[in-house]
Amino acid sequence: DTAVSQTPKYLVTQMGNDKSIKCEQNLGHDTMYWYKQDSKKFLKIMFSYNNKELIINETVPNRFSPKSPDKAHLNLHINSLELGDSAVYFCASSQGGDSTDTQYFGPGTRLTVL
Amino acid sequence: DAKTTQPNSMESNEEEPVHLPCNHSTISGTDYIHWYRQLPSQGPEYVIHGLTSNVNNRMASLAIAEDRKSSTLILHRATLRDAAVYYCILRANYGGSQGNLIFGKGTKLSVKP
């Protein structure tokens, strides 16, 4: 069984569209994350979320919004897509969210905005 | 967040040990040292972490300098599957975002057969 799964694996869309990427974890973890890896391969945290707190990286545009229907899911909604949003997006989860926790990453979703 | 410095790339021969260095001279007393790696076209995966003492697990060993200003990830016998980008990350033990991983550029390890 895949611990952290994401769908779709590839997403190609036009500028201005709204899209979502889904993430599910079956590890029973309390905290989930979204990371963005750009074309230069830099990985940056976008959000971390548990049932109590959403922490947003201040550099993330408000066109990006995480939505959690339940503890096992954290979906990423992106409005009015721009060319610069093209990247690989990784979802991750961990048990608690402190500095000793191990994070488990999904396989990534490659988003291409045309 | 305290920063880390790693070589951009390293090469190794298959079945030989690999020592991946990381400098973190501004580390604070409560920062944990974590290592993750990212295989090609995959998400990052956890390798090992430590605070002060050397650590061993099935994947690797972590040697931490006595002053904690540097550490070394040791792969005892490199395999072709170990070719990846290895990230050394400091995680602060305070604040609301202590769970977040702050990735640097990492070291790209190539393994030759």
XYZ file of C-alpha atoms in Angstrom:
227
model
C 0.000 0.000 0.000
C 1.225 3.472 -0.855
C 1.694 5.502 2.317
C 1.234 8.944 0.749
C -0.468 9.144 -2.616
C -1.176 12.041 -4.921
C -3.402 12.454 -7.933
C -2.916 13.270 -10.667
C 0.708 12.435 -11.375
C 0.789 14.861 -14.296
C -1.381 17.901 -14.849
C -1.216 20.093 -17.933
C -3.481 23.105 -18.073
C -3.908 26.583 -19.474
C -3.143 29.861 -17.754
C -6.065 31.230 -15.823
C -7.639 27.861 -15.051
C -8.425 26.572 -11.583
C -7.112 23.127 -10.638
C -6.798 20.821 -7.660
C -4.269 18.225 -6.620
C -5.361 15.540 -4.185
C -3.285 13.989 -1.436
C -4.118 11.055 0.794
C -2.098 9.390 3.544
C -2.926 6.055 5.134
C -0.383 6.336 7.948
C -2.753 7.773 10.514
C -0.630 10.912 10.747
C -1.879 14.156 12.246
C 0.087 16.644 10.153
C 0.236 17.087 6.409
C 2.298 19.373 4.193
C 2.581 20.719 0.696
C 5.956 21.464 -0.888
C 6.806 22.976 -4.256
C 9.899 22.011 -6.274
C 10.659 24.461 -9.038
C 12.622 23.992 -12.242
C 15.889 24.653 -10.415
C 15.051 21.761 -8.108
C 14.629 23.876 -4.969
C 12.107 22.335 -2.589
C 10.102 24.827 -0.530
C 7.423 24.366 2.080
C 4.082 25.875 1.162
C 1.770 24.786 3.958
C 1.690 22.615 7.011
C -1.639 21.614 8.499
C -3.044 19.589 11.328
C -6.509 19.587 12.801
C -5.617 22.557 14.922
C -3.459 24.820 12.889
C -2.688 25.874 9.345
C 0.721 27.428 8.880
C 1.217 29.200 5.607
C 4.557 30.126 4.125
C 4.210 33.877 3.669
C 5.655 33.708 0.170
C 2.784 31.554 -1.111
C 0.231 33.538 -3.152
C -3.313 33.430 -1.838
C -4.338 31.765 -5.099
C -3.131 28.588 -3.413
C -5.332 27.125 -0.720
C -5.155 23.806 1.124
C -8.394 22.057 1.978
C -8.672 19.126 4.336
C -11.943 17.175 4.194
C -10.596 14.843 6.877
C -7.373 13.943 8.661
C -6.192 11.646 5.897
C -6.532 14.162 3.078
C -5.024 17.520 2.252
C -5.902 18.784 -1.189
C -4.279 21.748 -2.885
C -6.478 24.151 -4.823
C -4.912 26.632 -7.183
C -6.908 29.466 -8.707
C -6.033 31.524 -11.771
C -3.004 29.476 -12.680
C 0.082 31.315 -13.885
C 3.093 30.185 -15.895
C 5.264 30.435 -12.782
C 3.132 27.855 -11.025
C 4.664 25.164 -13.210
C 6.549 22.880 -10.836
C 6.419 19.543 -9.093
C 4.218 19.602 -6.008
C 4.854 17.133 -3.207
C 2.523 16.242 -0.404
C 3.942 14.878 2.844
C 2.728 13.755 6.230
C 4.148 13.206 9.690
C 2.849 12.019 13.023
C 3.066 15.195 15.040
C 4.872 17.956 13.243
C 7.754 18.602 15.594
C 11.445 18.735 14.935
C 12.068 15.005 15.405
C 9.225 13.724 13.257
C 9.881 11.863 10.050
C 8.050 13.192 7.040
C 6.793 10.807 4.397
C 6.497 12.218 0.911
C 4.205 11.391 -1.935
C 5.456 10.742 -5.480
C 4.758 14.282 -6.646
C 2.459 15.931 -9.167
C 4.095 17.619 -12.116
C 2.045 20.691 -13.013
C 2.630 22.354 -16.360
C 0.876 25.642 -17.087
C 0.769 26.632 -20.747
C 16.685 29.002 10.476
C 20.299 27.932 10.733
C 21.812 27.134 7.351
C 23.765 24.172 6.075
C 26.516 23.962 3.486
C 27.050 20.873 1.370
C 29.187 20.128 -1.686
C 27.179 20.377 -4.882
C 28.156 16.922 -6.068
C 30.123 13.830 -5.174
C 31.043 10.617 -6.934
C 31.452 7.167 -5.548
C 32.158 3.680 -6.777
C 29.659 0.944 -6.194
C 30.162 -1.065 -3.009
C 32.526 1.517 -1.538
C 31.741 3.693 1.482
C 30.584 7.251 0.930
C 31.024 10.136 3.323
C 28.735 13.076 2.650
C 29.757 16.176 4.626
C 27.582 18.967 5.937
C 28.649 22.168 7.652
C 26.269 23.955 9.985
C 28.382 26.386 11.959
C 25.387 28.445 13.157
C 23.529 25.471 14.601
C 21.751 26.170 17.866
C 21.785 23.881 20.850
C 18.333 22.452 20.203
C 18.513 22.020 16.422
C 18.204 18.472 15.171
C 20.265 17.383 12.159
C 18.191 15.542 9.589
C 19.151 13.902 6.336
C 16.749 13.226 3.507
C 17.452 12.058 0.005
C 15.608 12.397 -3.259
C 15.973 9.686 -5.857
C 15.399 10.748 -9.482
C 11.744 11.516 -10.215
C 10.653 10.646 -6.685
C 9.698 12.471 -3.533
C 12.247 12.978 -0.775
C 12.700 10.159 1.701
C 13.972 10.216 5.253
C 17.427 8.812 5.866
C 18.461 9.561 9.439
C 18.530 12.242 12.128
C 20.417 13.041 15.312
C 21.058 15.672 17.949
C 24.449 15.110 19.561
C 25.398 11.444 19.464
C 26.273 9.426 16.402
C 23.355 7.457 15.030
C 23.045 4.275 13.014
C 20.113 2.770 11.166
C 19.633 0.289 8.370
C 20.194 2.918 5.706
C 23.165 4.894 6.978
C 25.190 6.276 9.862
C 25.328 9.863 11.039
C 28.515 11.144 12.595
C 28.132 14.450 14.435
C 31.142 16.547 15.364
C 31.654 17.209 19.039
C 30.978 20.934 18.588
C 27.985 20.064 16.340
C 29.142 22.486 13.689
C 29.422 19.742 11.123
C 28.135 16.253 10.456
C 28.760 13.442 7.999
C 26.316 11.017 6.493
C 27.969 7.672 5.897
C 26.698 5.121 3.409
C 28.655 2.012 4.231
C 28.425 0.365 0.824
C 27.071 2.503 -1.963
C 24.780 0.860 -4.484
C 23.501 2.221 -7.772
C 20.184 2.789 -6.045
C 21.863 5.260 -3.674
C 22.382 7.754 -6.507
C 20.305 10.708 -5.342
C 20.399 14.242 -4.018
C 21.150 14.177 -0.305
C 19.879 17.008 1.854
C 21.250 17.963 5.252
C 18.583 19.899 7.159
C 18.488 21.564 10.554
C 15.164 21.541 12.332
C 14.549 24.015 15.089
C 12.879 22.721 18.203
C 10.665 25.726 18.791
C 8.014 27.784 17.125
C 4.925 26.868 15.195
C 6.781 25.789 12.097
C 9.346 23.511 13.656
C 7.935 20.618 11.702
C 8.727 22.170 8.352
C 11.724 20.975 6.406
C 13.866 23.747 4.936
C 15.689 22.206 1.987
C 18.951 23.576 0.637
C 20.621 22.599 -2.629
C 21.869 19.272 -1.329
C 24.644 17.066 -2.657
C 24.061 15.127 -5.825
C 25.667 11.718 -5.363
C 26.609 9.723 -8.440
C 27.500 6.053 -8.060
C 29.629 4.376 -10.698
C 29.373 0.640 -11.332
